[in-house]
Short mmCIF file of C-alpha atoms and ligand atoms in Angstrom, two decimals:
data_model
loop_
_atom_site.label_atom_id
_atom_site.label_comp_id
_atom_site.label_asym_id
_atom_site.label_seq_id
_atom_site.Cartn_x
_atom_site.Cartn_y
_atom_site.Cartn_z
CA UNK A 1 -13.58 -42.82 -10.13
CA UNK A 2 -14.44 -44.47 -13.63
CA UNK A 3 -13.69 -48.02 -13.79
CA UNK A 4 -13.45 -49.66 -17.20
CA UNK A 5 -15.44 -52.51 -16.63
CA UNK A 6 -13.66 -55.14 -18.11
CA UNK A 7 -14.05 -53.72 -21.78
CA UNK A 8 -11.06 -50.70 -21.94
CA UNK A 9 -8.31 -52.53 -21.78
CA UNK A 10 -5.44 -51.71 -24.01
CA UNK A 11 -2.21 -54.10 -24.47
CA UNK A 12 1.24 -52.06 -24.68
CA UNK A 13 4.82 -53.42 -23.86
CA UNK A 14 3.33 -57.26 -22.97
CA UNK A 15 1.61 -55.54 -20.01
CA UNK A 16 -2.22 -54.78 -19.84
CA UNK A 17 -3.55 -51.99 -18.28
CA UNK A 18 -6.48 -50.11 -18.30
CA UNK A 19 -6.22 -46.40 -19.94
CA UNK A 20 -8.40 -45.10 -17.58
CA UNK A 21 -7.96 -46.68 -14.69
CA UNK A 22 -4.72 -47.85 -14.57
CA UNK A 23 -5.39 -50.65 -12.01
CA UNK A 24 -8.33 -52.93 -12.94
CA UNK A 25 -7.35 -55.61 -15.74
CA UNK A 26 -10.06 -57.47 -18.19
CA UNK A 27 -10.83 -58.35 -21.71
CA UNK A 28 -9.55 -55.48 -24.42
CA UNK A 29 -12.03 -54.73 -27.16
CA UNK A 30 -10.31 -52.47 -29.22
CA UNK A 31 -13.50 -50.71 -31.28
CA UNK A 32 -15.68 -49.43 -28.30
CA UNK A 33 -11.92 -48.51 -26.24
CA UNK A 34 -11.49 -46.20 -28.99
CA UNK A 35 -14.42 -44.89 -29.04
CA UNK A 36 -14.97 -44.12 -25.26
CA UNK A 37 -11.60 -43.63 -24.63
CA UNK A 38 -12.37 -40.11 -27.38
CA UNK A 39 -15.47 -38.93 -25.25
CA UNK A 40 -13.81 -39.32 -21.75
CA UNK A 41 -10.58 -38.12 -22.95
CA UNK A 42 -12.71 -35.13 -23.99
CA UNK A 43 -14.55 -34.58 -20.86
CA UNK A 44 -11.11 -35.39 -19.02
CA UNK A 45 -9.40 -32.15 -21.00
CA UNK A 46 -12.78 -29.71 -20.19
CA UNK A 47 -12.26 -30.46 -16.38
CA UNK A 48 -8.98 -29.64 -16.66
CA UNK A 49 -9.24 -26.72 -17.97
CA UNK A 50 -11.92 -25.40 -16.35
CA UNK A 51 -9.88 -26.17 -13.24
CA UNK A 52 -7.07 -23.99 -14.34
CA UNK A 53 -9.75 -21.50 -14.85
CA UNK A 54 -11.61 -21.40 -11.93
CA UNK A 55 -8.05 -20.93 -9.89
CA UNK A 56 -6.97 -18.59 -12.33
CA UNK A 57 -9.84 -16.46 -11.70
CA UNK A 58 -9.61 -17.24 -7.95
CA UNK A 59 -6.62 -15.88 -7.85
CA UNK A 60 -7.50 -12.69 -9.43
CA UNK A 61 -10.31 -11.81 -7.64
CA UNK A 62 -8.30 -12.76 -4.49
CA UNK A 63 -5.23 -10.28 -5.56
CA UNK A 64 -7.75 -7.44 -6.31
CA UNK A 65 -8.96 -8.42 -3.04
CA UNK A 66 -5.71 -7.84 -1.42
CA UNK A 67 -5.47 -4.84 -2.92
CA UNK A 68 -8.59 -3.36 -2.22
CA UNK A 69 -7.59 -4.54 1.55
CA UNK A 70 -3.80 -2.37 1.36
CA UNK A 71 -5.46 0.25 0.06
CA UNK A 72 -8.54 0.93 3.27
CA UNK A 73 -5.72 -0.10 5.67
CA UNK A 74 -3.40 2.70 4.19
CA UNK A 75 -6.32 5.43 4.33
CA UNK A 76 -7.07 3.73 7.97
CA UNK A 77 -7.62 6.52 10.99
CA UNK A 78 -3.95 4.26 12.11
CA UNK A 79 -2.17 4.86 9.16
CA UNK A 80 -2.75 8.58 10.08
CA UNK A 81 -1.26 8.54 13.18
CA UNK A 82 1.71 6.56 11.39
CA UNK A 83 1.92 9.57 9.58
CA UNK A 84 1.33 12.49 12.25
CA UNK A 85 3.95 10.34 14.60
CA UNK A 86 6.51 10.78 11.44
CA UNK A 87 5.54 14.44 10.73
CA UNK A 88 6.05 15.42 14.06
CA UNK A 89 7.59 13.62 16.76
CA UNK A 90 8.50 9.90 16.22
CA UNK A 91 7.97 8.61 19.28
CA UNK A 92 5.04 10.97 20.56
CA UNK A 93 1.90 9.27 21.25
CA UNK A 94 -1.02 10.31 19.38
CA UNK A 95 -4.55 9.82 20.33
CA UNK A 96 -7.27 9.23 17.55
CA UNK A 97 -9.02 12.92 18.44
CA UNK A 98 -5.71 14.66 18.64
CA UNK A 99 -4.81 13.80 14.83
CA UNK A 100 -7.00 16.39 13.08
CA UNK A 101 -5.67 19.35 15.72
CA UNK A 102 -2.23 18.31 14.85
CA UNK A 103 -2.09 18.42 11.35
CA UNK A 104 -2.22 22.07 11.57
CA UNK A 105 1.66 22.07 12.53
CA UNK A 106 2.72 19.69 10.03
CA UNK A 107 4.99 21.84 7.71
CA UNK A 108 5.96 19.66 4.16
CA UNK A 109 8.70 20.74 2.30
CA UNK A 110 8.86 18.80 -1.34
CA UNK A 111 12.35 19.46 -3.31
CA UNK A 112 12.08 18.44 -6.79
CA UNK A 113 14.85 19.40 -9.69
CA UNK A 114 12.08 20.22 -12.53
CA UNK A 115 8.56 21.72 -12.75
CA UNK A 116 6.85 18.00 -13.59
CA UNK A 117 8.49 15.99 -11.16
CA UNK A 118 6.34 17.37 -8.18
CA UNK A 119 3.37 15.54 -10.26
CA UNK A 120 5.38 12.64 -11.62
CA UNK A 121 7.09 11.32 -8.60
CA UNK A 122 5.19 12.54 -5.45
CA UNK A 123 1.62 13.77 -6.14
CA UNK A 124 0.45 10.66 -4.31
CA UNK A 125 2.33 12.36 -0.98
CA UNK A 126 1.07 15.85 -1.85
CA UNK A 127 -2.36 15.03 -1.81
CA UNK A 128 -1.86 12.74 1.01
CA UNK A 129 -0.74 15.91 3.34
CA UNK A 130 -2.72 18.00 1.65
CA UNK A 131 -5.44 16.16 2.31
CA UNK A 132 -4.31 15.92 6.28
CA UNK A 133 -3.98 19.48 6.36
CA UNK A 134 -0.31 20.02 6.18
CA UNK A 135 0.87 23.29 4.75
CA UNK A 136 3.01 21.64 2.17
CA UNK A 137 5.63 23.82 0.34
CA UNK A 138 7.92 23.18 -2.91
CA UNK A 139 10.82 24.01 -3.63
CA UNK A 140 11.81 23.44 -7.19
CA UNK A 141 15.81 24.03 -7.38
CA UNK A 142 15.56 24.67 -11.89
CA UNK A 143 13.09 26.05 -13.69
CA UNK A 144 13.61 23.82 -16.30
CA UNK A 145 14.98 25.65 -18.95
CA UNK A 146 17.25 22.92 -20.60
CA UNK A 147 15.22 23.70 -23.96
CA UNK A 148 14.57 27.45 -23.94
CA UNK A 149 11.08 26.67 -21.81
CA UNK A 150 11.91 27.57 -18.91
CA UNK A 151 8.89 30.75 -18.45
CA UNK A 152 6.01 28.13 -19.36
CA UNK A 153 7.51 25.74 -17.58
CA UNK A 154 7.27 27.76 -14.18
CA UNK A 155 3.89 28.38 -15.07
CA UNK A 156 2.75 25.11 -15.64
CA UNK A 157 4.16 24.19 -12.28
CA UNK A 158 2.10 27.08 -10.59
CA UNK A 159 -1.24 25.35 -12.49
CA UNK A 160 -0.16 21.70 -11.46
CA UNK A 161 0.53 22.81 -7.81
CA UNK A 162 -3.13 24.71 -7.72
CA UNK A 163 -4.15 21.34 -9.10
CA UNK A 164 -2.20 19.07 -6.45
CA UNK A 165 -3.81 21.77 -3.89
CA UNK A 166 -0.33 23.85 -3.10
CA UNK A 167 -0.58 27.69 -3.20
CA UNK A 168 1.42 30.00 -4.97
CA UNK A 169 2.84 31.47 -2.28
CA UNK A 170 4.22 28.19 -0.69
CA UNK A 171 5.85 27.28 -4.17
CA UNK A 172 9.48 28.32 -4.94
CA UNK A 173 11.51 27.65 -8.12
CA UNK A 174 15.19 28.69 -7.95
CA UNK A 175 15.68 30.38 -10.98
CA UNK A 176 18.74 32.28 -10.53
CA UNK A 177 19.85 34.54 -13.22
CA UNK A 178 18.05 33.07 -16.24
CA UNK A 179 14.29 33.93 -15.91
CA UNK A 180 15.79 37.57 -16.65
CA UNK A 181 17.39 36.54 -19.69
CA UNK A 182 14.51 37.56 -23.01
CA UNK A 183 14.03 34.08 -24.59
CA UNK A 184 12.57 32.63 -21.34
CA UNK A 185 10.00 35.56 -21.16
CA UNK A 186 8.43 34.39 -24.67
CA UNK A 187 6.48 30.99 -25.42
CA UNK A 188 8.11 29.18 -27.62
CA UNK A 189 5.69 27.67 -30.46
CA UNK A 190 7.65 24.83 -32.07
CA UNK A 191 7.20 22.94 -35.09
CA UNK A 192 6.83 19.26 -35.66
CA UNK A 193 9.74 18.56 -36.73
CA UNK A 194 10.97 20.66 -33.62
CA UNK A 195 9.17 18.73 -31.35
CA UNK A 196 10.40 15.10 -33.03
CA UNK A 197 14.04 16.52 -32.04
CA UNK A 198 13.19 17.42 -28.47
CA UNK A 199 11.41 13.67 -27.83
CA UNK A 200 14.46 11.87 -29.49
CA UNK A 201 16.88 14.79 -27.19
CA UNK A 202 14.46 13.60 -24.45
CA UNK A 203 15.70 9.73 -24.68
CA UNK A 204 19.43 10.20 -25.46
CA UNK A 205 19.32 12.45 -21.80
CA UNK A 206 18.22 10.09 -19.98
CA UNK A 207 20.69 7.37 -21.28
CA UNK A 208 23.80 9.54 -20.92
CA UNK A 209 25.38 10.00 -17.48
CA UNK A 210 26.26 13.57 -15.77
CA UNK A 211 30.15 14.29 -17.59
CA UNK A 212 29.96 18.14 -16.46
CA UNK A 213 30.37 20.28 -13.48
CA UNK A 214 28.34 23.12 -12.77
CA UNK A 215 30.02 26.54 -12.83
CA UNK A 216 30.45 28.60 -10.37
CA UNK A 217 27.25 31.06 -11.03
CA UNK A 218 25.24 30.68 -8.98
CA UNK A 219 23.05 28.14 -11.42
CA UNK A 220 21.63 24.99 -10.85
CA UNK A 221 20.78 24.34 -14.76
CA UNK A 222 18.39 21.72 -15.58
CA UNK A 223 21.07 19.47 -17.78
CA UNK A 224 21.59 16.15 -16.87
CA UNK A 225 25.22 16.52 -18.13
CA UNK A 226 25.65 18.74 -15.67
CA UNK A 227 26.62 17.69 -11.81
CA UNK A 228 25.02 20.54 -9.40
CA UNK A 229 27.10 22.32 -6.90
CA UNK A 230 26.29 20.25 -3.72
CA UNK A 231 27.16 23.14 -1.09
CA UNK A 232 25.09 25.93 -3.24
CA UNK A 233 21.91 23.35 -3.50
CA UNK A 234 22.08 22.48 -0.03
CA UNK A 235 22.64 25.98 1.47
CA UNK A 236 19.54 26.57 -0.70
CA UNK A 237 17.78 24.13 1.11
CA UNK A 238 18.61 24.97 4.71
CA UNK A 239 17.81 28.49 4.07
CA UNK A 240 14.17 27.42 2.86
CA UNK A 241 13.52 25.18 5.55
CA UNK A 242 14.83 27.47 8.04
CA UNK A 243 13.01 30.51 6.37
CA UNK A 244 9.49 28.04 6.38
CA UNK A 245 9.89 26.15 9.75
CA UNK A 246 9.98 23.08 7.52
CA UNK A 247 9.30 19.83 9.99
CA UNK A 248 8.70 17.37 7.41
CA UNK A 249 11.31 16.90 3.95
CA UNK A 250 10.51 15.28 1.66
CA UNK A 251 12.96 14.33 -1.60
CA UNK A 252 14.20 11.58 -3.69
CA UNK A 253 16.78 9.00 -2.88
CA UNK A 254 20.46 8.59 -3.90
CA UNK A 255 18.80 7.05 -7.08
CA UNK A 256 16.49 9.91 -7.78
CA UNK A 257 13.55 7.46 -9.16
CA UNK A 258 14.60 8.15 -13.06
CA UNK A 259 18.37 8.46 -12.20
CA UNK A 260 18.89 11.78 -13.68
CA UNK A 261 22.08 13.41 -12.10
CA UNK A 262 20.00 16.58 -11.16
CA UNK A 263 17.56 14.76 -8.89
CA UNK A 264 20.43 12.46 -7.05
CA UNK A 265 22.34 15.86 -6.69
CA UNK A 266 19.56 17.02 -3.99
CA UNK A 267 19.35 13.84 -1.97
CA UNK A 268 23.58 14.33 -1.74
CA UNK A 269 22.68 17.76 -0.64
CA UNK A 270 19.98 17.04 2.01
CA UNK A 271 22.11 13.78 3.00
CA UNK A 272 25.20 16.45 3.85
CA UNK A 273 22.93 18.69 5.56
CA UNK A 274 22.01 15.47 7.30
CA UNK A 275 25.46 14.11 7.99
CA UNK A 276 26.85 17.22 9.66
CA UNK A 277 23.59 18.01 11.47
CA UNK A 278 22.31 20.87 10.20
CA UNK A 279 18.53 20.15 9.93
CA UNK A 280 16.82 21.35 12.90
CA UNK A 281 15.96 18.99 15.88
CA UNK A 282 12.18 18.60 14.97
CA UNK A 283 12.34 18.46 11.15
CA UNK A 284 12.25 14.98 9.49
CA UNK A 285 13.87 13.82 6.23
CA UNK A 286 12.07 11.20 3.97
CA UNK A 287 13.69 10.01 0.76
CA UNK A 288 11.59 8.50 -2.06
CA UNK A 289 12.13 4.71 -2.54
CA UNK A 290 13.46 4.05 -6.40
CA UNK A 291 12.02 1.36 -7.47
CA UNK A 292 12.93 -0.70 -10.60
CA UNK A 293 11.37 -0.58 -14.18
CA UNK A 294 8.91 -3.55 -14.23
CA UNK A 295 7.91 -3.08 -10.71
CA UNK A 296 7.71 0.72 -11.74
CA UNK A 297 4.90 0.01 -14.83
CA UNK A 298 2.63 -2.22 -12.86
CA UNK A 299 0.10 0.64 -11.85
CA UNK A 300 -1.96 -0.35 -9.05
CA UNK A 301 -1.24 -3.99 -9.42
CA UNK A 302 2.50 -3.16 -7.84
CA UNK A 303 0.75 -2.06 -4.58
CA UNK A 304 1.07 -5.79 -2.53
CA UNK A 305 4.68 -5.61 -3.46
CA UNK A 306 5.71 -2.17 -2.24
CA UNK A 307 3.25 -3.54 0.83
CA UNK A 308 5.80 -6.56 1.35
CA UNK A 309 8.84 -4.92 1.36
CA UNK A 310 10.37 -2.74 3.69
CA UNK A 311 9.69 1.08 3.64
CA UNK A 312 9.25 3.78 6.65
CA UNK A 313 6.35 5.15 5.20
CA UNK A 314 4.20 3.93 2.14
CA UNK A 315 1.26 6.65 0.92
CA UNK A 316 -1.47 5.00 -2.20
CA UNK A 317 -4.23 7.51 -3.15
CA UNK A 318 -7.25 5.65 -5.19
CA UNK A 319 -9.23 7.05 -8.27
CA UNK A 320 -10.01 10.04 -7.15
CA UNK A 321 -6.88 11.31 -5.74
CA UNK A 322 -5.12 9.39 -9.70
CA UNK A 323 -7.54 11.64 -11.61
CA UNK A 324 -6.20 14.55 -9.24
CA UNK A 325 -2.72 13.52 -10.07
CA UNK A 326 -3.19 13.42 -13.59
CA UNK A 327 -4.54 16.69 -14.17
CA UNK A 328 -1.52 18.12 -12.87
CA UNK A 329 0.49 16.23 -14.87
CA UNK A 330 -1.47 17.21 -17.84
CA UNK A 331 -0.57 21.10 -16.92
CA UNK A 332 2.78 20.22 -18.06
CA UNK A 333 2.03 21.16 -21.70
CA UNK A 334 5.50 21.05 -22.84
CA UNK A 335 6.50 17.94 -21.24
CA UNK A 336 3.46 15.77 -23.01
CA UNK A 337 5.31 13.82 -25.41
CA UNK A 338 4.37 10.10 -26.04
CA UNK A 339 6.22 8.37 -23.75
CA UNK A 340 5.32 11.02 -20.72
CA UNK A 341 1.57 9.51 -21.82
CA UNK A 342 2.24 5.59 -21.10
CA UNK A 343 3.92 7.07 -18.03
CA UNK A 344 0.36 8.69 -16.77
CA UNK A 345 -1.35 5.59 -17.39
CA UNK A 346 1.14 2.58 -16.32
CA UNK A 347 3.25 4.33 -13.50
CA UNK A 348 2.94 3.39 -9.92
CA UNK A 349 4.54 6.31 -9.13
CA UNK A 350 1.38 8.42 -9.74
CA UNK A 351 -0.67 6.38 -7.04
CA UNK A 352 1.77 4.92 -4.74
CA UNK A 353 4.95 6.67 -3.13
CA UNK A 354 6.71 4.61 -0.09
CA UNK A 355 9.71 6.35 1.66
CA UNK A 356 12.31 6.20 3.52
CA UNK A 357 13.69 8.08 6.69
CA UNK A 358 17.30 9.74 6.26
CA UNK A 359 19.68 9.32 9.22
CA UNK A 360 20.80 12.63 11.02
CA UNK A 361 24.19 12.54 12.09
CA UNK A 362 25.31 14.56 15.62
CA UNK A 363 24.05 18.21 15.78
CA UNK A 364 25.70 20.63 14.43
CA UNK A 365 29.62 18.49 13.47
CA UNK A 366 32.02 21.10 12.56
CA UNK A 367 34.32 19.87 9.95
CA UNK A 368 37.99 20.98 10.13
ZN1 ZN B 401 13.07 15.80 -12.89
#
């Protein structure tokens, strides 16, 4: 406390009081006020904001702390039998020295809609089960042929899965009838001007909602004008899983993460399968939380958040398992446009995934 000692005073409003003090009264001499009132006022400013500073900074360091703390309680010997009880049995017990023998039957089935999204949306889970051991399949239900690319697409989807750690012979893409058609067994070199077209193509799709049905051939186009046949995907789906002894699925949510029709079309499919229980008893379905746009470009710094809230399963790699993730994503050659580079470098989505479980309806409903 700094008392003015008789010599601060200032008179305002027929009242005297003290400017630093506030309390003490005594003679004013206006000259040296002035003058000390400048240096303390000074001094008074520094502390304050070195105050703001220091619990600025405090704060920083303690949310990096935090995060550092998620992140070794995720990759915790616990948070693996969190995982093994939802890959397997939900309610089996699981001792610490049975988790690496049982990994071995954990069999992950990832749907996606387009060669990219596997890396985009759920490499954090991929290398997550990969990394447990899983035999982790993908089933990609388009090739992604919406702009003629559709043969380099599928095989920068083999590279990214070798990347991500799948193996060719666990990867599927539904193709139908086009791979046979002869533009899709070409590269396609564009121009500049070409590929200007496709990135402003790129936007518009993803602002305009699904106005079209798909026909009745058999496709499942990658257009999201288009709404996919719900029956044909998910007879698709329950032929894979049965085909694989799939225990574990693994898909997006009613709001397919970017909200493109073709991606919401295979949760409707797995969530019918669901519904009229068709899934096998020991399979599990996980849906991948969508998340919204700010929390979505927060990178790492989004983790406490998607801590907080409520999720059946939450899955963060760090930055080793990022620069995994990102490779993969940068076997998508045709899919690198600007905007597909700020998502590689802001997204949360390429180090943190958190699902959630899809209710199974009774066994095997017949509907009349
Ligand atoms: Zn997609």
């Amino acid at each position: 406390m700094i008392y003015c000692q008789g010599t601060k005073m200032l008179r305002s409003r027929n009242r005297k009081y003290c400017r630093i003090c506030y309390f003490c009264s005594g003679t004013f001499d206006k000259g040296n006020f002035v003058k000390i009132r400048n240096v303390y006022n000074i001094g008074k400013n520094k502390i304050k904001r070195m105050h703001l500073l220091l619990i600025l900074f405090g704060a920083i360091v303690s949310y990096f702390f935090w995060i550092q703390y998620i992140y070794y309680r995720q990759n915790s010997a616990k948070s693996r039998k969190h995982w093994l009880r939802f890959m397997l049995c939900r309610d089996k017990q699981i001792k610490s020295s049975q988790t690496s023998d049982l990994t071995g039957d954990v069999r992950a089935l990832f749907l996606t809609a387009h060669p990219d999204d596997e890396c985009m949306f759920f490499a954090p889970a991929i290398l997550r089960l990969v990394e447990l051991n899983a035999s982790v399949h993908l089933l990609c239900l388009s090739q992604g042929n919406y702009y003629n690319q559709g043969f380099q697409r599928r095989e920068e989807l083999l590279d990214s899965c070798a990347v991500l750690g799948i193996p060719a012979s666990q990867v599927t893409i539904h193709d139908c009838n086009t791979s046979s058609r002869p533009h899709n067994r070409r590269p396609r070199e564009t121009t500049t001007a070409q590929d200007l077209q496709i990135q402003l193509l790129h936007l518009g799709d993803r602002l305009r909602p699904a106005t079209q049905t798909a026909d009745k051939t058999g496709e499942l186009p990658d257009d999201p004008n288009v709404e996919w046949s719900i029956s044909m995907a998910s007879s698709l789906i329950l032929k894979h899983i049965r085909a694989h002894s799939i225990n574990l699925v693994l898909t997006f949510d009613g709001r397919g993460v970017s909200g493109h029709s073709n991606h919401t079309a295979i949760y409707k499919a797995v969530s019918y399968l669901a519904s009229i229980g068709n899934i096998p008893d020991d399979c599990s379905l996980l849906s991948l939380l969508t998340i919204g746009v700010l929390r979505k470009y927060l990178f790492f710094l989004e983790l406490p958040i998607s801590w907080l809230l409520p999720s059946d399963l939450c899955c963060v790699i760090g930055s080793k398992g990022y620069i995994q993730a990102k490779r993969a994503m940068l076997c998508h050659r045709t899919q690198l446009l600007w905007f597909r580079y700020l998502y590689i470098w802001f997204s949360r989505y390429m180090i943190i995934n958190t699902f959630q479980v899809i209710d199974q309806g009774p066994k095997n409903l017949k509907i009349y």
